[in-house]
Amino acid sequence: MPTIGIADTTFARYNMGAAAIDELKNSISAKIIRVTVPGIKDLPVAAKKLLEEQHCDIVIALGMPGRQPQDKICAHEASQGIILAQLMTNKHIIEVFVHEDEGKDDKELAFLMEQRSREHAQNVVKMLTNPEKMIKEAGTGQREGFKDAKPLS
Amino acid sequence: MPTIGIADTTFARYNMGAAAIDELKNSISAKIIRVTVPGIKDLPVAAKKLLEEQHCDIVIALGMPGRQPQDKICAHEASQGIILAQLMTNKHIIEVFVHEDEGKDDKELAFLMEQRSREHAQNVVKMLTNPEKMIKEAGTGQREGFKDAKPLS
Amino acid sequence: MPTIGIADTTFARYNMGAAAIDELKNSISAKIIRVTVPGIKDLPVAAKKLLEEQHCDIVIALGMPGRQPQDKICAHEASQGIILAQLMTNKHIIEVFVHEDEGKDDKELAFLMEQRSREHAQNVVKMLTNPEKMIKEAGTGQREGFKDAKPLS
Amino acid sequence: MPTIGIADTTFARYNMGAAAIDELKNSISAKIIRVTVPGIKDLPVAAKKLLEEQHCDIVIALGMPGRQPQDKICAHEASQGIILAQLMTNKHIIEVFVHEDEGKDDKELAFLMEQRSREHAQNVVKMLTNPEKMIKEAGTGQREGFKDAKPLS
Amino acid sequence: MPTIGIADTTFARYNMGAAAIDELKNSISAKIIRVTVPGIKDLPVAAKKLLEEQHCDIVIALGMPGRQPQDKICAHEASQGIILAQLMTNKHIIEVFVHEDEGKDDKELAFLMEQRSREHAQNVVKMLTNPEKMIKEAGTGQREGFKDAKPLS
């Protein structure tokens, strides 16, 4: 049984961690360990600690970068840290970021945060249990949260 | 009893380290070790030395990036370094940056620097003593210094 | 016989991995191992795992950054991670990125994704079997996918 | 007796290393080791070699980024490298950069390069011999080269 | 006798590696090892392999970033990787980049690529054989390829 880590933030305006956990519980038999940190820049080390100290096989790191230019820079820093944490551990951390300005209003934003969290939880399930299925979807324009893109062929 | 490191700068125009220490002293029984460096780009290694050489369990790194474009770049470099220092130590460094242009005047800026330092000190207390409380606040739009954001649900 | 890793994404709108593999099969006797991940930011660790856990001699990492500004930032983060993964392993990862806005329409974009994947597969073949040929082409304005540039002398 | 490293460049238009060394010699009894490299992007490894191979306790890295946009990017890369070198060694490298466009004319630029080098040399002296003095100056708006900023309280 | 590595690219429109090697051969008795890779983002690991696997004492990494915005980002990524490779090896990698838009026409561009390659080869010779000479040139406004800048004093 795999161990899946969930790291999310108190800054986000929607409980993304709960959405991801609910989706995982409906789809896979796994041990789930959750940690919540203040903001997205705290996610890289939180995820690495889940991988190394809590022996997670994979982590989902969820956050909502704000709408200000400075928030975009924070998101960039967090993403770089999440990539580095993966390279230091040889394990995947699936980043689920929904930028606050991706939704046209609060309702769409909430929908997107729920939906993207769930669809990336499904990616994690596939990566853990059926990597061949990922190969079959290579180049098919998959999107998480919004409608998939049109494949070119 | 945990050991908490405080790293701040002589560049900042407000004694953020003192605010954080005062808040900690009112909230938790901990050993506190403080170091002050010239600017925010000196914070990453200062924080890492507190974690590794002074055996701190967590560090609060406080700084005030200036209002010039070059200052924004320095803040970005410092933030990346702070994230990297965490990944190298598997410990949290809570970054408390108040940009000089976040306040509409000196009075608001001082208020913000005091308040954000204190609220992040409270985050550190929660992370050390009650991580379950952090999970309960996941996705609730917490902000440090200014008013919290409205949760989407 | 060398082992060549292929890492691509479900986000891309064209099966770049298949194009690279087809080209390799026509050109070199090698063991090929493929993995598909959700997006380009998942490529660095996927490539590093191919190098370290699957003992690949070299990896081709293929992806299609989208046309939005945020997608450009993701591509930058992925590229930095791919460079870092190489430095941590002392092995080459040949990055094959085609930005969604590089083609003037879907047809040209598909052509470019196919062609660049194949030409970089040829680079990998040369690097593995005939590095002297690479030196002979030094400074000759080679381009992958589009027409080569004019050498200056 | 501490060992202090000085790394500067042939690209700079003013002998910053000499200014720092003169200031140090007037203020502290220390062994000083100097190295000069072509440009600021050569400073990170030069500083790290001073720390690790020449056993310096601290290094001052001095440079003058040019006035072109590309020069600003080089400065950013050098700064990131200097932060990383510190994290890899757990020692401070005090970066003294004067951007060529910080002075309104050559005379002011020369003054600034001399003055900032000297004031950061004084920071190094304080960090080595009297870290308590740094804490006393926390949040007081210290600036190196130009006039100090006004503290907010 | 030192070993000097040369890493250049097939993307560049001028044989920079040949220019650097010719200059070195006229100036120093050294073993020279050359490798050519597709583009500048392949240079960091190529240089690191020359240092670690081919036991080079120093490496010259030569490339020509293109004139498009995306090319500038690639150059930034390559430069960061080159700095990191140096920090991981404690050896210098002298980066010789000529941006395609630095020359006002093809003729000036070719001149610049030849000249900068040769002048940086001379820097390498000085660093290997006469580091004292570098210190004497500190702060003198040296430029590689174009005319030197005017020292401020």
Coordinates of N, CA and C in Angstrom, one line a residue, chain B residues 38-150:
Chain B
P38 N 23.8 42.2 7.5 CA 23.5 43.5 6.8 C 22.2 43.5 6.0
G39 N 22.1 42.6 5.0 CA 20.9 42.7 4.2 C 20.2 41.4 4.0
I40 N 19.1 41.4 3.2 CA 18.3 40.2 3.1 C 19.1 39.1 2.3
K41 N 20.0 39.4 1.5 CA 20.8 38.4 0.8 C 21.7 37.7 1.7
D42 N 22.0 38.2 2.9 CA 22.8 37.5 3.9 C 21.9 36.6 4.8
L43 N 20.6 36.6 4.6 CA 19.7 35.8 5.5 C 19.8 34.3 5.2
P44 N 19.9 33.9 4.0 CA 19.8 32.4 3.8 C 20.9 31.7 4.6
V45 N 22.2 32.1 4.4 CA 23.2 31.4 5.2 C 23.1 31.6 6.7
A46 N 22.7 32.8 7.0 CA 22.5 33.1 8.5 C 21.5 32.1 9.1
A47 N 20.4 31.9 8.4 CA 19.4 31.0 8.8 C 19.9 29.6 8.9
K48 N 20.6 29.2 7.8 CA 21.2 27.8 7.8 C 22.2 27.6 8.9
K49 N 23.0 28.6 9.2 CA 23.9 28.4 10.3 C 23.2 28.3 11.7
L50 N 22.1 29.0 11.8 CA 21.3 28.9 13.0 C 20.7 27.5 13.1
L51 N 20.3 26.9 12.0 CA 19.7 25.5 12.0 C 20.8 24.5 12.3
E52 N 21.9 24.7 11.6 CA 22.9 23.6 11.7 C 24.0 23.8 12.8
E53 N 24.4 25.0 13.0 CA 25.4 25.2 14.0 C 24.9 25.5 15.4
Q54 N 23.7 26.2 15.4 CA 23.1 26.5 16.7 C 21.9 25.6 17.0
H55 N 21.7 24.6 16.2 CA 20.7 23.5 16.4 C 19.3 24.1 16.6
C56 N 19.0 25.1 15.9 CA 17.6 25.6 16.0 C 16.6 24.6 15.3
D57 N 15.4 24.5 15.8 CA 14.4 23.7 15.3 C 13.7 24.3 14.1
I58 N 13.7 25.6 14.1 CA 13.0 26.4 13.1 C 13.6 27.8 13.1
V59 N 13.6 28.6 12.0 CA 14.1 29.9 12.0 C 13.1 30.9 11.4
I60 N 13.0 32.1 12.0 CA 12.2 33.1 11.3 C 13.2 34.1 10.7
A61 N 13.1 34.3 9.4 CA 14.0 35.2 8.7 C 13.2 36.5 8.3
L62 N 13.6 37.6 8.8 CA 12.9 38.8 8.7 C 13.6 39.9 7.9
G63 N 13.0 40.5 6.9 CA 13.7 41.5 6.2 C 12.7 42.5 5.5
M64 N 13.2 43.7 5.1 CA 12.4 44.7 4.4 C 13.0 45.0 3.0
P65 N 12.6 44.3 2.0 CA 13.1 44.7 0.6 C 12.8 46.1 0.3
G66 N 13.7 46.9 -0.2 CA 13.5 48.2 -0.6 C 12.5 48.4 -1.7
R67 N 12.2 49.7 -2.1 CA 11.2 50.0 -3.1 C 11.7 50.0 -4.6
Q68 N 13.0 49.9 -4.8 CA 13.6 50.0 -6.1 C 13.4 48.7 -6.9
P69 N 13.4 48.7 -8.2 CA 13.4 47.4 -9.0 C 14.5 46.5 -8.6
Q70 N 15.7 47.0 -8.4 CA 16.8 46.2 -8.0 C 16.6 45.5 -6.6
D71 N 15.9 46.2 -5.7 CA 15.6 45.6 -4.4 C 14.7 44.4 -4.6
K72 N 13.8 44.5 -5.6 CA 12.8 43.3 -5.8 C 13.6 42.1 -6.3
I73 N 14.7 42.4 -7.1 CA 15.5 41.2 -7.5 C 16.3 40.6 -6.3
C74 N 16.8 41.5 -5.5 CA 17.4 41.0 -4.3 C 16.5 40.1 -3.4
A75 N 15.3 40.6 -3.3 CA 14.3 39.8 -2.5 C 14.1 38.4 -3.1
H76 N 14.0 38.4 -4.4 CA 13.8 37.1 -5.1 C 15.0 36.2 -4.9
E77 N 16.2 36.8 -5.0 CA 17.4 35.9 -4.7 C 17.4 35.4 -3.3
A78 N 17.1 36.3 -2.4 CA 17.0 35.9 -0.9 C 16.0 34.8 -0.7
S79 N 14.8 35.0 -1.3 CA 13.8 34.0 -1.1 C 14.2 32.6 -1.7
Q80 N 14.8 32.6 -2.9 CA 15.3 31.3 -3.4 C 16.3 30.7 -2.5
G81 N 17.2 31.5 -1.9 CA 18.2 31.0 -1.0 C 17.6 30.4 0.3
I82 N 16.5 31.1 0.7 CA 15.9 30.6 1.9 C 15.2 29.3 1.7
I83 N 14.6 29.2 0.5 CA 13.9 27.9 0.2 C 15.0 26.8 0.1
L84 N 16.1 27.1 -0.6 CA 17.2 26.1 -0.7 C 17.8 25.7 0.6
A85 N 17.9 26.7 1.5 CA 18.5 26.4 2.8 C 17.6 25.4 3.6
Q86 N 16.3 25.6 3.4 CA 15.3 24.6 4.0 C 15.5 23.2 3.4
L87 N 15.6 23.1 2.1 CA 15.7 21.8 1.5 C 17.0 21.1 1.9
M88 N 18.1 21.9 2.2 CA 19.4 21.3 2.6 C 19.3 20.9 4.0
T89 N 18.4 21.4 4.8 CA 18.4 21.1 6.2 C 17.1 20.3 6.7
N90 N 16.1 20.2 5.8 CA 14.9 19.6 6.2 C 14.2 20.3 7.4
K91 N 14.4 21.6 7.5 CA 13.8 22.3 8.5 C 13.1 23.6 7.9
H92 N 12.1 24.1 8.6 CA 11.4 25.2 8.1 C 12.1 26.5 8.4
I93 N 12.2 27.4 7.5 CA 12.6 28.8 7.7 C 11.4 29.7 7.3
I94 N 10.8 30.3 8.3 CA 9.6 31.1 7.9 C 10.1 32.5 7.5
E95 N 9.8 32.8 6.2 CA 10.3 34.1 5.7 C 9.3 35.2 6.0
V96 N 9.7 36.3 6.6 CA 8.8 37.4 6.9 C 9.4 38.6 6.2
F97 N 8.9 38.9 5.0 CA 9.4 40.0 4.2 C 8.3 41.0 4.1
V98 N 8.6 42.3 4.4 CA 7.6 43.4 4.2 C 8.3 44.3 3.2
H99 N 7.7 44.4 2.0 CA 8.3 45.3 1.0 C 8.0 46.7 1.4
E100 N 9.1 47.6 1.2 CA 9.0 48.9 1.6 C 7.8 49.7 1.0
D101 N 7.3 49.2 -0.2 CA 6.2 49.9 -0.8 C 4.9 49.2 -0.5
E102 N 4.8 48.4 0.5 CA 3.5 47.8 0.9 C 2.7 48.7 1.8
G103 N 3.4 49.6 2.5 CA 2.6 50.5 3.3 C 2.4 51.8 2.6
K104 N 1.2 52.5 2.8 CA 1.0 53.7 2.0 C 1.7 54.9 2.6
D105 N 2.2 54.7 3.8 CA 3.1 55.7 4.5 C 3.9 55.0 5.5
D106 N 4.8 55.8 6.2 CA 5.7 55.2 7.1 C 5.0 54.6 8.3
K107 N 3.8 55.2 8.7 CA 3.1 54.7 9.8 C 2.5 53.3 9.5
E108 N 1.9 53.2 8.3 CA 1.3 51.9 7.9 C 2.4 50.9 7.7
L109 N 3.5 51.3 7.2 CA 4.6 50.4 7.0 C 5.1 49.8 8.3
A110 N 5.3 50.7 9.3 CA 5.8 50.2 10.6 C 4.8 49.3 11.2
F111 N 3.5 49.6 11.1 CA 2.4 48.7 11.6 C 2.5 47.3 11.0
L112 N 2.7 47.4 9.7 CA 2.7 46.1 8.9 C 3.9 45.3 9.3
M113 N 5.1 45.9 9.5 CA 6.3 45.2 9.9 C 6.2 44.6 11.3
E114 N 5.6 45.3 12.2 CA 5.3 44.8 13.5 C 4.3 43.6 13.4
Q115 N 3.2 43.9 12.8 CA 2.1 42.9 12.8 C 2.5 41.6 12.1
R116 N 3.1 41.7 10.9 CA 3.4 40.5 10.1 C 4.5 39.7 10.9
S117 N 5.4 40.4 11.5 CA 6.4 39.6 12.3 C 5.7 38.8 13.4
R118 N 4.8 39.5 14.1 CA 4.1 38.8 15.2 C 3.2 37.7 14.7
E119 N 2.5 37.9 13.6 CA 1.6 36.8 13.2 C 2.4 35.6 12.6
H120 N 3.5 35.9 12.0 CA 4.3 34.7 11.6 C 5.0 34.0 12.8
A121 N 5.3 34.8 13.8 CA 5.8 34.1 15.1 C 4.7 33.2 15.6
Q122 N 3.4 33.6 15.5 CA 2.3 32.8 15.9 C 2.2 31.5 15.0
N123 N 2.5 31.7 13.7 CA 2.5 30.5 12.8 C 3.6 29.5 13.3
V124 N 4.8 30.0 13.7 CA 5.8 29.2 14.2 C 5.4 28.4 15.4
V125 N 4.8 29.2 16.3 CA 4.3 28.5 17.6 C 3.3 27.4 17.2
K126 N 2.4 27.6 16.3 CA 1.4 26.6 15.9 C 2.1 25.4 15.2
M127 N 3.1 25.7 14.3 CA 3.8 24.6 13.7 C 4.6 23.7 14.6
L128 N 5.1 24.4 15.7 CA 5.9 23.6 16.7 C 5.0 22.8 17.7
T129 N 3.9 23.4 18.0 CA 3.2 22.9 19.1 C 1.8 22.3 18.7
N130 N 1.3 22.7 17.6 CA -0.1 22.2 17.3 C -0.3 22.2 15.8
P131 N 0.4 21.3 15.1 CA 0.3 21.2 13.6 C -1.1 20.9 13.2
E132 N -1.9 20.2 14.0 CA -3.3 19.9 13.7 C -4.1 21.2 13.5
K133 N -3.8 22.2 14.2 CA -4.5 23.5 14.1 C -4.2 24.1 12.7
M134 N -3.0 23.9 12.2 CA -2.7 24.4 10.9 C -3.6 23.7 9.9
I135 N -3.8 22.4 10.0 CA -4.6 21.7 9.0 C -6.1 22.2 9.1
K136 N -6.5 22.6 10.3 CA -7.9 23.1 10.5 C -8.0 24.4 9.7
E137 N -6.9 25.2 9.6 CA -7.0 26.5 8.9 C -6.7 26.4 7.5
A138 N -6.5 25.2 6.9 CA -6.1 25.0 5.5 C -7.2 25.6 4.6
G139 N -6.7 26.4 3.6 CA -7.7 27.0 2.7 C -8.6 28.0 3.2
T140 N -8.3 28.7 4.4 CA -9.2 29.7 5.0 C -8.7 31.1 4.7
G141 N -7.7 31.3 3.8 CA -7.4 32.6 3.4 C -6.6 33.4 4.4
Q142 N -5.8 32.8 5.2 CA -5.1 33.5 6.3 C -4.1 34.5 5.6
R143 N -4.0 35.7 6.1 CA -3.0 36.6 5.7 C -2.2 37.1 6.9
E144 N -1.0 37.4 6.8 CA -0.2 37.9 7.9 C 0.1 39.4 7.8
G145 N -0.4 40.2 8.7 CA -0.2 41.6 8.7 C -1.5 42.4 8.2
F146 N -2.0 42.1 7.0 CA -3.2 42.7 6.6 C -4.4 41.8 7.0
K147 N -5.6 42.2 6.7 CA -6.8 41.4 6.9 C -6.8 40.1 6.2
D148 N -7.3 39.1 6.8 CA -7.4 37.8 6.1 C -8.3 37.9 4.9
A149 N -8.1 37.0 3.9 CA -8.9 37.0 2.7 C -10.2 36.2 3.0
K150 N -11.2 36.3 2.1 CA -12.4 35.6 2.3 C -12.3 34.2 1.7

